[in-house]
Every structure is written in structure tokens, then in C-alpha cells.
Short mmCIF file of N, CA and C in Angstrom, two decimals:
data_model
loop_
_atom_site.label_atom_id
_atom_site.label_comp_id
_atom_site.label_asym_id
_atom_site.label_seq_id
_atom_site.Cartn_x
_atom_site.Cartn_y
_atom_site.Cartn_z
N UNK O 631 -159.50 -139.84 25.48
CA UNK O 631 -159.52 -138.65 26.07
C UNK O 631 -158.39 -137.80 25.69
N UNK O 632 -158.72 -136.53 25.28
CA UNK O 632 -157.58 -135.50 24.80
C UNK O 632 -157.14 -134.93 26.08
N UNK O 633 -155.62 -134.67 25.97
CA UNK O 633 -155.08 -133.98 26.96
C UNK O 633 -155.57 -132.58 27.13
N UNK O 634 -155.62 -132.03 28.31
CA UNK O 634 -156.01 -130.56 28.43
C UNK O 634 -155.21 -129.61 27.67
N UNK O 635 -155.88 -128.58 27.19
CA UNK O 635 -155.15 -127.55 26.51
C UNK O 635 -154.60 -126.55 27.42
N UNK O 636 -153.35 -126.22 27.22
CA UNK O 636 -152.71 -125.18 28.19
C UNK O 636 -153.34 -123.83 28.02
N UNK O 637 -153.47 -123.17 29.18
CA UNK O 637 -154.01 -121.97 29.26
C UNK O 637 -152.93 -120.87 29.06
N UNK O 638 -153.22 -120.02 28.21
CA UNK O 638 -152.28 -118.98 27.83
C UNK O 638 -152.58 -117.67 28.70
N UNK O 639 -151.59 -117.11 29.38
CA UNK O 639 -151.77 -116.00 30.18
C UNK O 639 -151.08 -114.80 29.47
N UNK O 640 -151.72 -113.68 29.35
CA UNK O 640 -151.17 -112.51 28.76
C UNK O 640 -150.59 -111.68 29.81
N UNK O 641 -149.53 -110.92 29.56
CA UNK O 641 -148.84 -110.03 30.45
C UNK O 641 -149.78 -108.62 30.30
N UNK O 642 -150.78 -108.46 31.16
CA UNK O 642 -151.68 -107.38 30.89
C UNK O 642 -151.14 -106.08 31.60
N UNK O 643 -150.28 -106.40 32.69
CA UNK O 643 -149.93 -105.20 33.47
C UNK O 643 -148.50 -105.39 33.87
N UNK O 644 -147.81 -104.28 34.12
CA UNK O 644 -146.45 -104.37 34.59
C UNK O 644 -146.36 -103.82 36.05
N UNK O 645 -147.48 -103.84 36.67
CA UNK O 645 -147.54 -103.36 38.02
C UNK O 645 -147.07 -104.40 39.02
N UNK O 646 -146.18 -104.05 39.83
CA UNK O 646 -145.56 -105.06 40.70
C UNK O 646 -146.45 -105.19 42.05
N UNK O 647 -146.17 -106.32 42.70
CA UNK O 647 -146.76 -106.46 43.91
C UNK O 647 -146.53 -105.33 44.96
N UNK O 648 -145.24 -104.89 44.83
CA UNK O 648 -144.70 -103.84 45.83
C UNK O 648 -145.60 -102.50 45.51
N UNK O 649 -145.88 -102.26 44.22
CA UNK O 649 -146.71 -101.11 43.90
C UNK O 649 -148.09 -101.25 44.48
N UNK O 650 -148.76 -102.38 44.25
CA UNK O 650 -150.03 -102.55 44.84
C UNK O 650 -149.98 -102.31 46.41
N UNK O 651 -149.13 -103.00 47.00
CA UNK O 651 -149.11 -102.73 48.49
C UNK O 651 -148.74 -101.42 48.92
N UNK O 652 -147.93 -100.63 48.22
CA UNK O 652 -147.60 -99.19 48.38
C UNK O 652 -148.93 -98.44 48.27
N UNK O 653 -149.64 -98.59 47.14
CA UNK O 653 -150.91 -97.75 46.89
C UNK O 653 -151.90 -98.10 47.97
N UNK O 654 -152.00 -99.38 48.32
CA UNK O 654 -153.00 -99.74 49.38
C UNK O 654 -152.63 -99.07 50.79
N UNK O 655 -151.34 -99.07 51.02
CA UNK O 655 -150.86 -98.58 52.37
C UNK O 655 -151.03 -97.00 52.26
N UNK O 656 -150.76 -96.35 51.09
CA UNK O 656 -151.04 -94.95 51.00
C UNK O 656 -152.57 -94.63 51.26
N UNK O 657 -153.50 -95.28 50.60
CA UNK O 657 -154.88 -95.01 50.84
C UNK O 657 -155.28 -95.33 52.20
N UNK O 658 -154.68 -96.31 52.99
CA UNK O 658 -154.98 -96.47 54.38
C UNK O 658 -154.62 -95.19 55.12
N UNK O 659 -153.40 -94.65 54.75
CA UNK O 659 -153.00 -93.46 55.51
C UNK O 659 -153.84 -92.24 55.11
N UNK O 660 -154.18 -92.17 53.86
CA UNK O 660 -155.15 -91.02 53.54
C UNK O 660 -156.40 -91.14 54.26
N UNK O 661 -157.07 -92.35 54.31
CA UNK O 661 -158.28 -92.51 55.09
C UNK O 661 -158.16 -92.22 56.45
N UNK O 662 -156.96 -92.52 56.91
CA UNK O 662 -156.71 -92.27 58.42
C UNK O 662 -156.72 -90.87 58.71
N UNK O 663 -155.99 -90.04 57.84
CA UNK O 663 -155.87 -88.56 58.03
C UNK O 663 -157.23 -87.93 57.80
N UNK O 664 -158.05 -88.45 56.80
CA UNK O 664 -159.25 -87.80 56.63
C UNK O 664 -160.21 -88.05 57.91
N UNK O 665 -160.04 -89.20 58.47
CA UNK O 665 -160.78 -89.35 59.76
C UNK O 665 -160.36 -88.45 60.83
N UNK O 666 -159.10 -88.25 60.97
CA UNK O 666 -158.54 -87.43 61.96
C UNK O 666 -158.90 -85.84 61.66
N UNK O 667 -158.59 -85.35 60.46
CA UNK O 667 -158.76 -84.00 60.27
C UNK O 667 -160.07 -83.56 59.78
N UNK O 668 -160.73 -84.36 58.99
CA UNK O 668 -161.98 -84.06 58.38
C UNK O 668 -163.21 -84.74 58.99
N UNK O 669 -162.87 -85.46 60.07
CA UNK O 669 -163.94 -86.23 60.70
C UNK O 669 -164.80 -87.09 59.69
N UNK O 670 -164.16 -87.58 58.74
CA UNK O 670 -164.81 -88.66 57.84
C UNK O 670 -164.70 -90.00 58.33
N UNK O 671 -165.70 -90.77 58.34
CA UNK O 671 -165.64 -92.12 58.90
C UNK O 671 -164.62 -93.00 57.94
N UNK O 672 -164.02 -94.01 58.55
CA UNK O 672 -163.05 -94.92 57.79
C UNK O 672 -163.98 -95.90 57.15
N UNK O 673 -163.78 -96.04 55.71
CA UNK O 673 -164.57 -96.89 55.04
C UNK O 673 -163.71 -97.80 54.16
N UNK O 674 -163.58 -99.11 54.57
CA UNK O 674 -162.61 -99.88 53.92
C UNK O 674 -162.82 -100.04 52.47
N UNK O 675 -164.08 -100.14 52.01
CA UNK O 675 -164.43 -100.22 50.59
C UNK O 675 -164.00 -98.98 49.86
N UNK O 676 -163.92 -97.78 50.44
CA UNK O 676 -163.39 -96.70 49.75
C UNK O 676 -161.90 -96.78 49.69
N UNK O 677 -161.15 -97.25 50.66
CA UNK O 677 -159.70 -97.52 50.40
C UNK O 677 -159.46 -98.42 49.30
N UNK O 678 -160.06 -99.49 49.19
CA UNK O 678 -159.89 -100.42 48.09
C UNK O 678 -160.29 -99.82 46.71
N UNK O 679 -161.33 -99.01 46.61
CA UNK O 679 -161.85 -98.35 45.42
C UNK O 679 -160.75 -97.37 45.01
N UNK O 680 -160.27 -96.58 45.93
CA UNK O 680 -159.31 -95.67 45.66
C UNK O 680 -157.91 -96.07 45.16
N UNK O 681 -157.62 -97.30 45.79
CA UNK O 681 -156.30 -97.88 45.39
C UNK O 681 -156.46 -98.37 44.03
N UNK O 682 -157.66 -99.03 43.64
CA UNK O 682 -157.81 -99.55 42.34
C UNK O 682 -157.80 -98.44 41.27
N UNK O 683 -158.42 -97.25 41.74
CA UNK O 683 -158.28 -96.13 40.78
C UNK O 683 -156.83 -95.74 40.49
N UNK O 684 -156.10 -95.72 41.51
CA UNK O 684 -154.69 -95.24 41.36
C UNK O 684 -153.71 -96.29 40.48
N UNK O 685 -154.14 -97.53 40.73
CA UNK O 685 -153.55 -98.58 39.93
C UNK O 685 -153.98 -98.58 38.49
N UNK O 686 -155.08 -98.23 38.26
CA UNK O 686 -155.62 -98.16 36.79
C UNK O 686 -154.99 -96.88 36.22
N UNK O 687 -154.85 -95.92 36.94
CA UNK O 687 -154.10 -94.62 36.34
C UNK O 687 -152.67 -94.92 36.07
N UNK O 688 -152.02 -95.55 36.84
CA UNK O 688 -150.47 -95.93 36.67
C UNK O 688 -150.46 -96.89 35.43
N UNK O 689 -151.40 -97.83 35.37
CA UNK O 689 -151.41 -98.82 34.28
C UNK O 689 -151.63 -98.10 32.95
N UNK O 690 -152.57 -97.13 32.93
CA UNK O 690 -152.89 -96.31 31.77
C UNK O 690 -151.66 -95.56 31.39
N UNK O 691 -150.93 -95.06 32.25
CA UNK O 691 -149.77 -94.04 32.11
C UNK O 691 -148.61 -94.98 31.46
N UNK O 692 -148.53 -96.26 32.02
CA UNK O 692 -147.44 -97.18 31.52
C UNK O 692 -147.77 -97.63 29.99
N UNK O 693 -148.95 -97.63 29.63
CA UNK O 693 -149.25 -98.02 28.32
C UNK O 693 -148.96 -96.85 27.31
N UNK O 694 -148.89 -95.76 27.67
CA UNK O 694 -148.59 -94.66 26.67
C UNK O 694 -147.41 -94.76 25.90
#
């Protein structure tokens, strides 16, 4: 039996955990204020989707 081949992991992003948490918290607050001022229902999937959009934008800017 051959030993397992090690898995290589590429550094695809330089986004830190702190940045991910900050963007998620930002989107929670934005969703909260949209609920308060615009009477829009709170939609958790929308918070996640918008957070991912922000992270992708930052990642694209970092690659420039």
C-alpha cells in the first residue's frame, strides 16, 4: 500500500477571519436598519449573500 499523497493548499485569498466577521456584522446591521426604516423583512440568506458579495469585491481589489 502506497502512503497517501499530501494535499497541496493554495493561498487563494488574503482575507482574514476578522474581515469576514466584520463584513457579516456590517450586513446584519444594514439588514436591521432596512427593517427599521424601510420596513423590509429580515432575510438571513440576504445577509449572507451580501456579505459574500462584499468579500468577493475586496478579494478582487486585492488581486489588482
